[in-house]
Amino acid sequence: MLSLLERSGAGWRYGTDDPAPLFTERGWRPETTSYAEVGRAFGRWPRTGPHGGDLVHAVR
């Protein structure tokens, strides 16, 4: 997957398991929700399985 992203010009640059501190350290108030949580709310994510990353909404 990473090589496919690189070939398409969208190479992976950074990732974190805890995105909130990236925002709070810069004066933002983040709310994070996992893809899995959103998917389960719509009945489209298995009960078990990968977390899938986070969606972040932040305000100053």
Short mmCIF file of N, CA, C and O in Angstrom, two decimals:
data_model
loop_
_atom_site.label_atom_id
_atom_site.label_comp_id
_atom_site.label_asym_id
_atom_site.label_seq_id
_atom_site.Cartn_x
_atom_site.Cartn_y
_atom_site.Cartn_z
N MET A 1 0.82 -1.19 0.00
CA MET A 1 0.00 0.00 0.00
C MET A 1 0.87 1.25 0.00
O MET A 1 0.58 2.19 -0.73
N LEU A 2 1.90 1.28 0.84
CA LEU A 2 2.74 2.47 0.90
C LEU A 2 3.44 2.74 -0.42
O LEU A 2 3.57 3.89 -0.84
N SER A 3 3.88 1.68 -1.10
CA SER A 3 4.55 1.87 -2.38
C SER A 3 3.55 2.39 -3.43
O SER A 3 3.91 3.21 -4.27
N LEU A 4 2.31 1.95 -3.36
CA LEU A 4 1.28 2.44 -4.27
C LEU A 4 1.04 3.94 -4.05
O LEU A 4 0.95 4.72 -5.01
N LEU A 5 0.97 4.35 -2.81
CA LEU A 5 0.80 5.77 -2.51
C LEU A 5 1.98 6.58 -3.03
O LEU A 5 1.79 7.66 -3.61
N GLU A 6 3.18 6.07 -2.83
CA GLU A 6 4.38 6.77 -3.29
C GLU A 6 4.37 6.92 -4.82
O GLU A 6 4.63 8.00 -5.35
N ARG A 7 4.04 5.86 -5.52
CA ARG A 7 4.00 5.91 -6.99
C ARG A 7 2.94 6.88 -7.50
O ARG A 7 3.09 7.48 -8.55
N SER A 8 1.87 7.06 -6.74
CA SER A 8 0.79 7.96 -7.18
C SER A 8 1.06 9.41 -6.78
O SER A 8 0.23 10.28 -7.03
N GLY A 9 2.22 9.66 -6.15
CA GLY A 9 2.56 11.03 -5.76
C GLY A 9 2.00 11.44 -4.42
O GLY A 9 2.03 12.62 -4.06
N ALA A 10 1.48 10.50 -3.66
CA ALA A 10 0.90 10.80 -2.35
C ALA A 10 1.59 9.96 -1.28
O ALA A 10 0.93 9.29 -0.49
N GLY A 11 2.92 9.99 -1.27
CA GLY A 11 3.68 9.17 -0.32
C GLY A 11 3.38 9.51 1.13
O GLY A 11 3.07 10.65 1.47
N TRP A 12 3.44 8.49 1.96
CA TRP A 12 3.17 8.62 3.39
C TRP A 12 4.29 9.42 4.03
O TRP A 12 5.46 9.12 3.85
N ARG A 13 3.96 10.44 4.80
CA ARG A 13 4.98 11.29 5.43
C ARG A 13 5.03 11.16 6.94
O ARG A 13 6.05 11.36 7.55
N TYR A 14 3.91 10.91 7.58
CA TYR A 14 3.88 10.92 9.03
C TYR A 14 2.63 10.22 9.52
O TYR A 14 1.59 10.27 8.87
N GLY A 15 2.72 9.60 10.67
CA GLY A 15 1.57 9.00 11.31
C GLY A 15 1.75 9.00 12.82
O GLY A 15 2.87 9.04 13.32
N THR A 16 0.67 8.97 13.57
CA THR A 16 0.72 8.92 15.02
C THR A 16 -0.48 8.15 15.55
O THR A 16 -1.55 8.19 14.94
N ASP A 17 -0.29 7.48 16.66
CA ASP A 17 -1.40 6.78 17.29
C ASP A 17 -2.17 7.68 18.25
O ASP A 17 -3.22 7.30 18.76
N ASP A 18 -1.65 8.88 18.51
CA ASP A 18 -2.28 9.81 19.44
C ASP A 18 -2.23 11.22 18.86
O ASP A 18 -1.33 12.00 19.19
N PRO A 19 -3.16 11.58 17.98
CA PRO A 19 -3.08 12.87 17.30
C PRO A 19 -3.41 14.08 18.17
O PRO A 19 -2.98 15.20 17.85
N ALA A 20 -4.15 13.92 19.26
CA ALA A 20 -4.60 15.07 20.05
C ALA A 20 -3.45 15.99 20.50
O ALA A 20 -3.58 17.21 20.38
N PRO A 21 -2.34 15.47 21.04
CA PRO A 21 -1.27 16.38 21.47
C PRO A 21 -0.70 17.25 20.35
O PRO A 21 -0.25 18.37 20.62
N LEU A 22 -0.74 16.78 19.12
CA LEU A 22 -0.27 17.61 18.01
C LEU A 22 -1.07 18.90 17.91
O LEU A 22 -0.57 19.93 17.49
N PHE A 23 -2.33 18.85 18.30
CA PHE A 23 -3.21 20.00 18.23
C PHE A 23 -3.17 20.83 19.50
O PHE A 23 -3.08 22.06 19.45
N THR A 24 -3.25 20.17 20.67
CA THR A 24 -3.27 20.92 21.93
C THR A 24 -1.99 21.71 22.15
O THR A 24 -2.03 22.81 22.68
N GLU A 25 -0.86 21.17 21.71
CA GLU A 25 0.42 21.88 21.86
C GLU A 25 0.47 23.16 21.03
O GLU A 25 1.32 24.01 21.25
N ARG A 26 -0.45 23.30 20.09
CA ARG A 26 -0.48 24.47 19.22
C ARG A 26 -1.72 25.34 19.47
O ARG A 26 -2.09 26.18 18.65
N GLY A 27 -2.37 25.11 20.61
CA GLY A 27 -3.49 25.96 21.00
C GLY A 27 -4.86 25.57 20.46
O GLY A 27 -5.79 26.35 20.54
N TRP A 28 -4.98 24.36 19.93
CA TRP A 28 -6.26 23.89 19.41
C TRP A 28 -6.93 22.97 20.42
O TRP A 28 -6.26 22.34 21.22
N ARG A 29 -8.26 22.87 20.36
CA ARG A 29 -9.02 21.93 21.19
C ARG A 29 -9.55 20.84 20.27
O ARG A 29 -10.55 21.03 19.58
N PRO A 30 -8.88 19.69 20.26
CA PRO A 30 -9.30 18.62 19.34
C PRO A 30 -10.31 17.67 19.95
O PRO A 30 -10.35 17.47 21.16
N GLU A 31 -11.13 17.11 19.08
CA GLU A 31 -11.99 15.97 19.42
C GLU A 31 -11.64 14.90 18.40
O GLU A 31 -11.69 15.15 17.19
N THR A 32 -11.27 13.72 18.87
CA THR A 32 -10.92 12.64 17.95
C THR A 32 -11.97 11.54 18.01
O THR A 32 -12.53 11.26 19.07
N THR A 33 -12.22 10.96 16.86
CA THR A 33 -13.15 9.84 16.72
C THR A 33 -12.50 8.84 15.78
O THR A 33 -12.00 9.22 14.73
N SER A 34 -12.51 7.59 16.16
CA SER A 34 -11.88 6.58 15.29
C SER A 34 -12.79 6.27 14.11
O SER A 34 -14.02 6.39 14.19
N TYR A 35 -12.17 5.88 13.01
CA TYR A 35 -12.94 5.43 11.85
C TYR A 35 -13.86 4.28 12.26
O TYR A 35 -15.00 4.19 11.81
N ALA A 36 -13.34 3.40 13.12
CA ALA A 36 -14.12 2.25 13.56
C ALA A 36 -15.38 2.70 14.29
O ALA A 36 -16.46 2.14 14.08
N GLU A 37 -15.26 3.69 15.15
CA GLU A 37 -16.42 4.18 15.91
C GLU A 37 -17.49 4.74 14.97
O GLU A 37 -18.67 4.45 15.12
N VAL A 38 -17.07 5.52 13.99
CA VAL A 38 -18.02 6.06 13.01
C VAL A 38 -18.63 4.95 12.18
O VAL A 38 -19.85 4.91 11.97
N GLY A 39 -17.79 4.02 11.72
CA GLY A 39 -18.28 2.91 10.92
C GLY A 39 -19.29 2.04 11.66
O GLY A 39 -20.31 1.63 11.09
N ARG A 40 -19.02 1.78 12.94
CA ARG A 40 -19.96 0.98 13.73
C ARG A 40 -21.29 1.71 13.92
O ARG A 40 -22.35 1.11 13.90
N ALA A 41 -21.23 3.04 14.06
CA ALA A 41 -22.46 3.82 14.22
C ALA A 41 -23.36 3.69 12.99
O ALA A 41 -24.58 3.78 13.10
N PHE A 42 -22.76 3.46 11.83
CA PHE A 42 -23.52 3.29 10.59
C PHE A 42 -23.67 1.82 10.20
O PHE A 42 -24.14 1.53 9.10
N GLY A 43 -23.26 0.91 11.08
CA GLY A 43 -23.39 -0.52 10.81
C GLY A 43 -22.47 -1.01 9.71
O GLY A 43 -22.77 -2.00 9.05
N ARG A 44 -21.33 -0.35 9.53
CA ARG A 44 -20.44 -0.69 8.42
C ARG A 44 -19.03 -1.05 8.88
O ARG A 44 -18.09 -0.96 8.11
N TRP A 45 -18.85 -1.43 10.13
CA TRP A 45 -17.53 -1.80 10.63
C TRP A 45 -17.71 -3.02 11.51
O TRP A 45 -18.62 -3.05 12.34
N PRO A 46 -16.85 -4.01 11.36
CA PRO A 46 -17.00 -5.20 12.20
C PRO A 46 -16.77 -4.87 13.67
O PRO A 46 -16.06 -3.93 14.02
N ARG A 47 -17.40 -5.65 14.53
CA ARG A 47 -17.26 -5.41 15.97
C ARG A 47 -15.82 -5.56 16.44
O ARG A 47 -15.38 -4.89 17.35
N THR A 48 -15.10 -6.46 15.82
CA THR A 48 -13.68 -6.61 16.12
C THR A 48 -12.90 -6.28 14.86
O THR A 48 -13.44 -6.28 13.77
N GLY A 49 -11.68 -5.97 15.01
CA GLY A 49 -10.87 -5.65 13.85
C GLY A 49 -10.04 -4.42 14.09
O GLY A 49 -10.00 -3.88 15.20
N PRO A 50 -9.39 -3.94 13.07
CA PRO A 50 -8.48 -2.80 13.24
C PRO A 50 -9.22 -1.52 13.59
O PRO A 50 -10.38 -1.34 13.24
N HIS A 51 -8.52 -0.67 14.29
CA HIS A 51 -9.03 0.64 14.70
C HIS A 51 -9.23 1.53 13.49
O HIS A 51 -10.20 2.26 13.38
N GLY A 52 -8.31 1.51 12.55
CA GLY A 52 -8.48 2.22 11.29
C GLY A 52 -8.02 3.66 11.28
O GLY A 52 -8.15 4.32 10.27
N GLY A 53 -7.54 4.20 12.37
CA GLY A 53 -7.10 5.59 12.37
C GLY A 53 -8.13 6.49 13.02
O GLY A 53 -9.13 6.04 13.58
N ASP A 54 -7.87 7.78 12.95
CA ASP A 54 -8.73 8.76 13.62
C ASP A 54 -9.16 9.87 12.70
O ASP A 54 -8.42 10.26 11.79
N LEU A 55 -10.33 10.39 12.96
CA LEU A 55 -10.79 11.64 12.38
C LEU A 55 -10.62 12.70 13.46
O LEU A 55 -10.91 12.44 14.63
N VAL A 56 -10.15 13.87 13.12
CA VAL A 56 -9.91 14.92 14.11
C VAL A 56 -10.69 16.16 13.71
O VAL A 56 -10.63 16.61 12.57
N HIS A 57 -11.42 16.71 14.68
CA HIS A 57 -12.08 18.00 14.52
C HIS A 57 -11.50 18.90 15.61
O HIS A 57 -11.50 18.53 16.78
N ALA A 58 -10.96 20.07 15.23
CA ALA A 58 -10.32 20.92 16.21
C ALA A 58 -10.75 22.37 16.00
O ALA A 58 -10.96 22.82 14.88
N VAL A 59 -10.89 23.09 17.11
CA VAL A 59 -11.22 24.51 17.08
C VAL A 59 -10.24 25.27 17.96
O VAL A 59 -9.66 24.71 18.88
N ARG A 60 -10.09 26.53 17.65
CA ARG A 60 -9.22 27.39 18.49
C ARG A 60 -10.05 28.16 19.47
O ARG A 60 -11.14 28.49 19.28
#
